[in-house]
């Protein structure tokens, strides 16, 4: 017999209504796109065009302002505020690894193998003029670094700080996006429809963005496995990949962040380093290093222009289709990544979080995109592999496999590549299910983690959506467009969050000197 009090107990621990409503909305969107695919594509394209062309320049200014704000904050006394007085639970390597892999990790491996080809096929203007072939190569790598560099990480970091302050300084164990707004609008509105709307928006954005990442990455893994064992790639193989990743995630989730995701993230750092070092050493090393250094210099010298270039005269659409699109794309990942990074950042200072997200995160992506992209460019120059041509002919999912096959010991390299992207997917699912479970959990005290069954339920939803989308043939780009529409409301909500966050920070620390803040931020002595 079931316990009649179970329902009551369940509602005391979890936001059951919030989860149900969110799942219904997500299902309605997917079903609607299935029943009306052509109308869905048309609506999605119209929405994306409206967002990038109407609000694109504002998004560009807003994103540059965020990175300036974060860098400036590091040099104020508020940069020395420590989130909790305990020594960090995770080593810096583990902390940065989990931070790096939690968000768009699997997407990193997917896009690193093909993005520069898009830029080469339709290169941006430089100083208002069309570029020659050599500069097209250089700008392709520079824009890779730009779109996955400091500004992108700033758009994730800007959400991390309010979450960490709320959790560690204000000692509020309600880990949900809406709770951050109470310092600006009050507890009553946060507990009402306003708060529920924000949390539904958060869940929709998180589920949609991670489902897209899982879908594109799983199809790439399936293509790699098919090539490795000599079988045709298929929908069934993609499903098997996603289910296999779900099983790996479940094993990780059962033993928690400390022994699960942390261990996987640590291992994946070494696997990534091994793969990238192998590509660098067996490729034309000198030419690749020269290209990477050149791209860093080109991005550095053109950073402000790249950030604010709107192409008002030629109107090629490049800054709207790429830069504005990417800033919105990263912004959608921001709340979910920020919540997770905040939860693993106990004992870290404000400036430590900012510096590591902007510098360590960007450096990791520069290495990934730099080594893979410049290797492919050299292969194109040698007539071995033509990534831009493969993109133009619709072979995007086969590019990673084709690239690995140009390497010596290609079978071993393929296994290493597959291990890296599968572990990326597992950690991404782990982080997202953690944040979604935290959002629908009413209280999570101290080191407590969300209910494992709840995390597994979210995992099934996260892998189920890309399976369903692939089966019914819905264009993944259509869903991406719908998901990105959540970016604009998030901008408004972020202003509300920061109004309350900065006001609380000034109230708590404004009258204290830098020395007092540093003194108060000392680690507590623990008994042996």
GROMACS .gro file of C-alpha atoms in nm, residues 70-400:
model
  331
   70UNK     CA    1   3.407   4.190  -1.434
   71UNK     CA    2   3.771   4.286  -1.495
   72UNK     CA    3   3.719   4.614  -1.307
   73UNK     CA    4   3.552   4.431  -1.017
   74UNK     CA    5   3.868   4.221  -0.971
   75UNK     CA    6   4.066   4.535  -0.887
   76UNK     CA    7   3.822   4.672  -0.629
   77UNK     CA    8   3.803   4.571  -0.265
   78UNK     CA    9   3.497   4.359  -0.351
   79UNK     CA   10   3.723   4.128  -0.551
   80UNK     CA   11   3.866   4.000  -0.220
   81UNK     CA   12   3.531   3.878  -0.088
   82UNK     CA   13   3.560   3.505  -0.025
   83UNK     CA   14   3.262   3.277  -0.071
   84UNK     CA   15   3.279   3.085   0.254
   85UNK     CA   16   3.574   3.067   0.492
   86UNK     CA   17   3.653   2.702   0.435
   87UNK     CA   18   3.946   2.590   0.225
   88UNK     CA   19   3.832   2.501  -0.130
   89UNK     CA   20   3.694   2.150  -0.145
   90UNK     CA   21   3.844   2.086  -0.488
   91UNK     CA   22   4.196   2.140  -0.614
   92UNK     CA   23   4.235   2.422  -0.866
   93UNK     CA   24   4.283   2.167  -1.148
   94UNK     CA   25   3.965   1.977  -1.057
   95UNK     CA   26   3.772   2.300  -1.004
   96UNK     CA   27   3.874   2.447  -1.340
   97UNK     CA   28   3.815   2.111  -1.512
   98UNK     CA   29   3.459   2.079  -1.381
   99UNK     CA   30   3.397   2.445  -1.469
  100UNK     CA   31   3.532   2.387  -1.819
  101UNK     CA   32   3.339   2.066  -1.885
  102UNK     CA   33   3.006   2.154  -1.721
  103UNK     CA   34   2.869   2.387  -1.985
  104UNK     CA   35   2.916   2.353  -2.356
  105UNK     CA   36   3.193   2.093  -2.321
  106UNK     CA   37   3.064   1.843  -2.574
  107UNK     CA   38   2.976   2.129  -2.807
  108UNK     CA   39   3.338   2.242  -2.787
  109UNK     CA   40   3.461   1.914  -2.937
  110UNK     CA   41   3.193   1.932  -3.207
  111UNK     CA   42   3.251   2.293  -3.316
  112UNK     CA   43   3.631   2.283  -3.288
  113UNK     CA   44   3.643   2.054  -3.590
  114UNK     CA   45   3.437   2.265  -3.825
  115UNK     CA   46   3.368   2.625  -3.720
  116UNK     CA   47   3.670   2.788  -3.886
  117UNK     CA   48   3.548   2.644  -4.216
  118UNK     CA   49   3.231   2.853  -4.199
  119UNK     CA   50   3.437   3.168  -4.145
  120UNK     CA   51   3.669   3.076  -4.432
  121UNK     CA   52   3.376   3.020  -4.670
  122UNK     CA   53   3.226   3.361  -4.586
  123UNK     CA   54   3.508   3.564  -4.426
  124UNK     CA   55   3.431   3.885  -4.237
  125UNK     CA   56   3.552   4.218  -4.374
  126UNK     CA   57   3.869   4.370  -4.234
  127UNK     CA   58   3.872   4.751  -4.217
  128UNK     CA   59   3.571   4.753  -4.447
  129UNK     CA   60   3.742   4.560  -4.727
  130UNK     CA   61   3.718   4.205  -4.858
  131UNK     CA   62   4.015   3.991  -4.753
  132UNK     CA   63   4.249   3.774  -4.956
  133UNK     CA   64   4.284   3.398  -4.910
  134UNK     CA   65   4.570   3.417  -4.658
  135UNK     CA   66   4.381   3.665  -4.439
  136UNK     CA   67   4.068   3.447  -4.462
  137UNK     CA   68   4.263   3.167  -4.292
  138UNK     CA   69   4.397   3.403  -4.025
  139UNK     CA   70   4.061   3.562  -3.949
  140UNK     CA   71   3.896   3.219  -3.929
  141UNK     CA   72   4.119   3.119  -3.637
  142UNK     CA   73   4.104   3.462  -3.475
  143UNK     CA   74   3.723   3.459  -3.479
  144UNK     CA   75   3.723   3.108  -3.332
  145UNK     CA   76   3.922   3.245  -3.039
  146UNK     CA   77   3.702   3.553  -3.017
  147UNK     CA   78   3.368   3.370  -3.008
  148UNK     CA   79   3.494   3.110  -2.756
  149UNK     CA   80   3.721   3.339  -2.554
  150UNK     CA   81   3.699   3.591  -2.268
  151UNK     CA   82   3.365   3.751  -2.364
  152UNK     CA   83   3.198   3.411  -2.385
  153UNK     CA   84   3.328   3.316  -2.041
  154UNK     CA   85   3.229   3.656  -1.903
  155UNK     CA   86   2.870   3.580  -2.004
  156UNK     CA   87   2.889   3.265  -1.790
  157UNK     CA   88   3.079   3.426  -1.502
  158UNK     CA   89   2.833   3.713  -1.467
  159UNK     CA   90   2.572   3.461  -1.348
  160UNK     CA   91   2.811   3.275  -1.118
  161UNK     CA   92   2.880   3.566  -0.882
  162UNK     CA   93   2.518   3.634  -0.770
  163UNK     CA   94   2.459   3.261  -0.717
  164UNK     CA   95   2.774   3.228  -0.506
  165UNK     CA   96   2.698   3.543  -0.304
  166UNK     CA   97   2.340   3.428  -0.243
  167UNK     CA   98   2.452   3.081  -0.132
  168UNK     CA   99   2.769   3.150   0.069
  169UNK     CA  100   2.742   3.511   0.190
  170UNK     CA  101   2.366   3.543   0.242
  171UNK     CA  102   2.352   3.178   0.358
  172UNK     CA  103   2.040   3.105   0.153
  173UNK     CA  104   2.028   2.739   0.052
  174UNK     CA  105   1.751   2.785  -0.206
  175UNK     CA  106   1.951   2.730  -0.525
  176UNK     CA  107   1.727   2.857  -0.802
  177UNK     CA  108   1.751   3.146  -1.045
  178UNK     CA  109   1.436   3.318  -0.921
  179UNK     CA  110   1.574   3.334  -0.564
  180UNK     CA  111   1.843   3.577  -0.682
  181UNK     CA  112   1.573   3.832  -0.764
  182UNK     CA  113   1.441   3.862  -0.410
  183UNK     CA  114   1.706   4.119  -0.317
  184UNK     CA  115   1.559   4.349  -0.583
  185UNK     CA  116   1.185   4.272  -0.593
  186UNK     CA  117   1.119   4.111  -0.256
  187UNK     CA  118   1.040   3.763  -0.128
  188UNK     CA  119   0.668   3.782  -0.207
  189UNK     CA  120   0.709   3.829  -0.584
  190UNK     CA  121   0.977   3.561  -0.601
  191UNK     CA  122   0.741   3.312  -0.435
  192UNK     CA  123   0.464   3.410  -0.674
  193UNK     CA  124   0.406   3.399  -1.050
  194UNK     CA  125   0.708   3.620  -1.122
  195UNK     CA  126   0.942   3.367  -0.962
  196UNK     CA  127   0.773   3.070  -1.126
  197UNK     CA  128   0.805   3.236  -1.470
  198UNK     CA  129   1.179   3.291  -1.419
  199UNK     CA  130   1.237   2.932  -1.310
  200UNK     CA  131   1.038   2.790  -1.603
  201UNK     CA  132   1.242   3.011  -1.837
  202UNK     CA  133   1.560   2.884  -1.674
  203UNK     CA  134   1.459   2.518  -1.706
  204UNK     CA  135   1.346   2.562  -2.067
  205UNK     CA  136   1.674   2.727  -2.164
  206UNK     CA  137   1.886   2.469  -1.983
  207UNK     CA  138   1.702   2.165  -2.119
  208UNK     CA  139   1.691   2.303  -2.471
  209UNK     CA  140   2.055   2.411  -2.487
  210UNK     CA  141   2.193   2.088  -2.341
  211UNK     CA  142   1.964   1.875  -2.558
  212UNK     CA  143   2.103   2.054  -2.864
  213UNK     CA  144   2.458   1.993  -2.746
  214UNK     CA  145   2.379   1.626  -2.676
  215UNK     CA  146   2.209   1.580  -3.013
  216UNK     CA  147   2.484   1.726  -3.230
  217UNK     CA  148   2.760   1.557  -3.030
  218UNK     CA  149   2.591   1.216  -3.026
  219UNK     CA  150   2.556   1.214  -3.405
  220UNK     CA  151   2.927   1.295  -3.435
  221UNK     CA  152   3.015   1.014  -3.192
  222UNK     CA  153   2.796   0.776  -3.391
  223UNK     CA  154   2.980   0.870  -3.712
  224UNK     CA  155   3.314   0.807  -3.539
  225UNK     CA  156   3.209   0.467  -3.402
  226UNK     CA  157   3.069   0.368  -3.742
  227UNK     CA  158   3.397   0.454  -3.909
  228UNK     CA  159   3.601   0.279  -3.640
  229UNK     CA  160   3.420  -0.055  -3.659
  230UNK     CA  161   3.321  -0.036  -4.026
  231UNK     CA  162   2.943  -0.012  -4.001
  232UNK     CA  163   2.703   0.248  -4.143
  233UNK     CA  164   2.604   0.537  -3.917
  234UNK     CA  165   2.234   0.526  -3.827
  235UNK     CA  166   1.965   0.661  -3.600
  236UNK     CA  167   1.984   0.342  -3.391
  237UNK     CA  168   2.356   0.395  -3.335
  238UNK     CA  169   2.294   0.755  -3.224
  239UNK     CA  170   2.033   0.630  -2.976
  240UNK     CA  171   2.280   0.372  -2.843
  241UNK     CA  172   2.539   0.646  -2.795
  242UNK     CA  173   2.299   0.864  -2.597
  243UNK     CA  174   2.183   0.571  -2.382
  244UNK     CA  175   2.543   0.467  -2.321
  245UNK     CA  176   2.630   0.820  -2.210
  246UNK     CA  177   2.323   0.817  -1.984
  247UNK     CA  178   2.449   0.496  -1.820
  248UNK     CA  179   2.795   0.648  -1.771
  249UNK     CA  180   2.635   0.962  -1.629
  250UNK     CA  181   2.421   0.753  -1.394
  251UNK     CA  182   2.728   0.577  -1.257
  252UNK     CA  183   2.893   0.915  -1.205
  253UNK     CA  184   2.580   1.060  -1.045
  254UNK     CA  185   2.543   0.772  -0.800
  255UNK     CA  186   2.875   0.851  -0.636
  256UNK     CA  187   2.824   1.229  -0.642
  257UNK     CA  188   3.026   1.528  -0.760
  258UNK     CA  189   3.325   1.458  -0.535
  259UNK     CA  190   3.404   1.109  -0.665
  260UNK     CA  191   3.198   1.113  -0.984
  261UNK     CA  192   3.211   1.424  -1.197
  262UNK     CA  193   3.536   1.543  -1.039
  263UNK     CA  194   3.714   1.219  -1.126
  264UNK     CA  195   3.574   1.210  -1.480
  265UNK     CA  196   3.668   1.576  -1.533
  266UNK     CA  197   4.022   1.513  -1.407
  267UNK     CA  198   4.065   1.213  -1.635
  268UNK     CA  199   3.924   1.404  -1.930
  269UNK     CA  200   4.176   1.684  -1.883
  270UNK     CA  201   4.455   1.432  -1.940
  271UNK     CA  202   4.275   1.266  -2.232
  272UNK     CA  203   4.220   1.607  -2.397
  273UNK     CA  204   4.582   1.704  -2.343
  274UNK     CA  205   4.698   1.372  -2.491
  275UNK     CA  206   4.477   1.412  -2.799
  276UNK     CA  207   4.576   1.774  -2.862
  277UNK     CA  208   4.946   1.708  -2.799
  278UNK     CA  209   4.937   1.415  -3.040
  279UNK     CA  210   4.776   1.627  -3.315
  280UNK     CA  211   5.027   1.906  -3.253
  281UNK     CA  212   5.330   1.676  -3.265
  282UNK     CA  213   5.233   1.468  -3.570
  283UNK     CA  214   5.108   1.771  -3.764
  284UNK     CA  215   5.318   2.053  -3.907
  285UNK     CA  216   5.399   2.175  -3.556
  286UNK     CA  217   5.584   2.495  -3.640
  287UNK     CA  218   5.319   2.620  -3.883
  288UNK     CA  219   5.041   2.539  -3.636
  289UNK     CA  220   5.210   2.722  -3.348
  290UNK     CA  221   5.273   3.022  -3.573
  291UNK     CA  222   4.905   3.031  -3.671
  292UNK     CA  223   4.788   3.007  -3.310
  293UNK     CA  224   5.019   3.287  -3.194
  294UNK     CA  225   4.917   3.500  -3.494
  295UNK     CA  226   4.547   3.447  -3.417
  296UNK     CA  227   4.593   3.553  -3.053
  297UNK     CA  228   4.767   3.870  -3.171
  298UNK     CA  229   4.507   3.942  -3.437
  299UNK     CA  230   4.220   3.893  -3.192
  300UNK     CA  231   4.397   4.108  -2.932
  301UNK     CA  232   4.462   4.396  -3.171
  302UNK     CA  233   4.110   4.383  -3.317
  303UNK     CA  234   3.923   4.290  -2.997
  304UNK     CA  235   3.724   4.610  -2.952
  305UNK     CA  236   3.643   4.632  -3.322
  306UNK     CA  237   3.533   4.267  -3.333
  307UNK     CA  238   3.319   4.329  -3.025
  308UNK     CA  239   3.142   4.636  -3.167
  309UNK     CA  240   3.157   4.573  -3.544
  310UNK     CA  241   2.799   4.587  -3.677
  311UNK     CA  242   2.885   4.609  -4.051
  312UNK     CA  243   2.641   4.899  -4.114
  313UNK     CA  244   2.749   4.973  -4.475
  314UNK     CA  245   2.824   4.643  -4.648
  315UNK     CA  246   2.560   4.463  -4.437
  316UNK     CA  247   2.702   4.115  -4.497
  317UNK     CA  248   2.524   3.992  -4.184
  318UNK     CA  249   2.839   3.835  -4.036
  319UNK     CA  250   2.832   4.012  -3.696
  320UNK     CA  251   2.459   3.947  -3.660
  321UNK     CA  252   2.471   3.582  -3.772
  322UNK     CA  253   2.782   3.496  -3.572
  323UNK     CA  254   2.888   3.742  -3.299
  324UNK     CA  255   2.541   3.846  -3.179
  325UNK     CA  256   2.418   3.488  -3.218
  326UNK     CA  257   2.707   3.352  -3.012
  327UNK     CA  258   2.667   3.605  -2.729
  328UNK     CA  259   2.300   3.510  -2.698
  329UNK     CA  260   2.395   3.142  -2.721
  330UNK     CA  261   2.646   3.171  -2.436
  331UNK     CA  262   2.407   3.388  -2.238
  332UNK     CA  263   2.145   3.112  -2.248
  333UNK     CA  264   2.403   2.875  -2.096
  334UNK     CA  265   2.485   3.134  -1.827
  335UNK     CA  266   2.229   3.066  -1.551
  336UNK     CA  267   2.274   2.688  -1.555
  337UNK     CA  268   2.654   2.709  -1.570
  338UNK     CA  269   2.659   2.986  -1.309
  339UNK     CA  270   2.456   2.784  -1.060
  340UNK     CA  271   2.682   2.480  -1.097
  341UNK     CA  272   3.010   2.674  -1.080
  342UNK     CA  273   2.885   2.861  -0.772
  343UNK     CA  274   2.806   2.531  -0.596
  344UNK     CA  275   3.163   2.401  -0.649
  345UNK     CA  276   3.334   2.734  -0.565
  346UNK     CA  277   3.320   2.740  -0.186
  347UNK     CA  278   3.636   2.899  -0.049
  348UNK     CA  279   3.712   3.093  -0.369
  349UNK     CA  280   3.736   3.472  -0.391
  350UNK     CA  281   3.538   3.687  -0.634
  351UNK     CA  282   3.851   3.776  -0.830
  352UNK     CA  283   3.965   3.414  -0.830
  353UNK     CA  284   3.642   3.301  -0.996
  354UNK     CA  285   3.655   3.584  -1.251
  355UNK     CA  286   4.022   3.528  -1.337
  356UNK     CA  287   3.990   3.152  -1.376
  357UNK     CA  288   3.674   3.167  -1.585
  358UNK     CA  289   3.806   3.438  -1.815
  359UNK     CA  290   4.168   3.319  -1.839
  360UNK     CA  291   4.171   2.945  -1.768
  361UNK     CA  292   3.848   2.879  -1.955
  362UNK     CA  293   3.958   3.082  -2.258
  363UNK     CA  294   4.304   2.923  -2.263
  364UNK     CA  295   4.156   2.574  -2.273
  365UNK     CA  296   3.935   2.665  -2.567
  366UNK     CA  297   4.218   2.844  -2.748
  367UNK     CA  298   4.423   2.524  -2.731
  368UNK     CA  299   4.135   2.307  -2.850
  369UNK     CA  300   4.021   2.528  -3.135
  370UNK     CA  301   4.373   2.641  -3.216
  371UNK     CA  302   4.536   2.300  -3.250
  372UNK     CA  303   4.246   2.128  -3.427
  373UNK     CA  304   4.166   2.421  -3.656
  374UNK     CA  305   4.522   2.504  -3.761
  375UNK     CA  306   4.593   2.134  -3.827
  376UNK     CA  307   4.291   2.120  -4.057
  377UNK     CA  308   4.405   2.440  -4.230
  378UNK     CA  309   4.745   2.289  -4.298
  379UNK     CA  310   4.579   1.975  -4.435
  380UNK     CA  311   4.375   2.193  -4.671
  381UNK     CA  312   4.686   2.377  -4.787
  382UNK     CA  313   4.851   2.041  -4.854
  383UNK     CA  314   4.547   1.914  -5.046
  384UNK     CA  315   4.477   1.634  -4.792
  385UNK     CA  316   4.145   1.748  -4.639
  386UNK     CA  317   3.912   2.033  -4.737
  387UNK     CA  318   3.690   2.119  -4.440
  388UNK     CA  319   3.524   2.427  -4.601
  389UNK     CA  320   3.424   2.215  -4.904
  390UNK     CA  321   3.281   1.944  -4.679
  391UNK     CA  322   3.074   2.206  -4.496
  392UNK     CA  323   2.949   2.347  -4.824
  393UNK     CA  324   2.835   1.999  -4.932
  394UNK     CA  325   2.653   1.926  -4.604
  395UNK     CA  326   2.905   1.681  -4.455
  396UNK     CA  327   2.949   1.854  -4.116
  397UNK     CA  328   2.899   1.538  -3.906
  398UNK     CA  329   3.173   1.355  -4.099
  399UNK     CA  330   3.443   1.622  -4.061
  400UNK     CA  331   3.578   1.507  -3.724
   0.00000   0.00000   0.00000
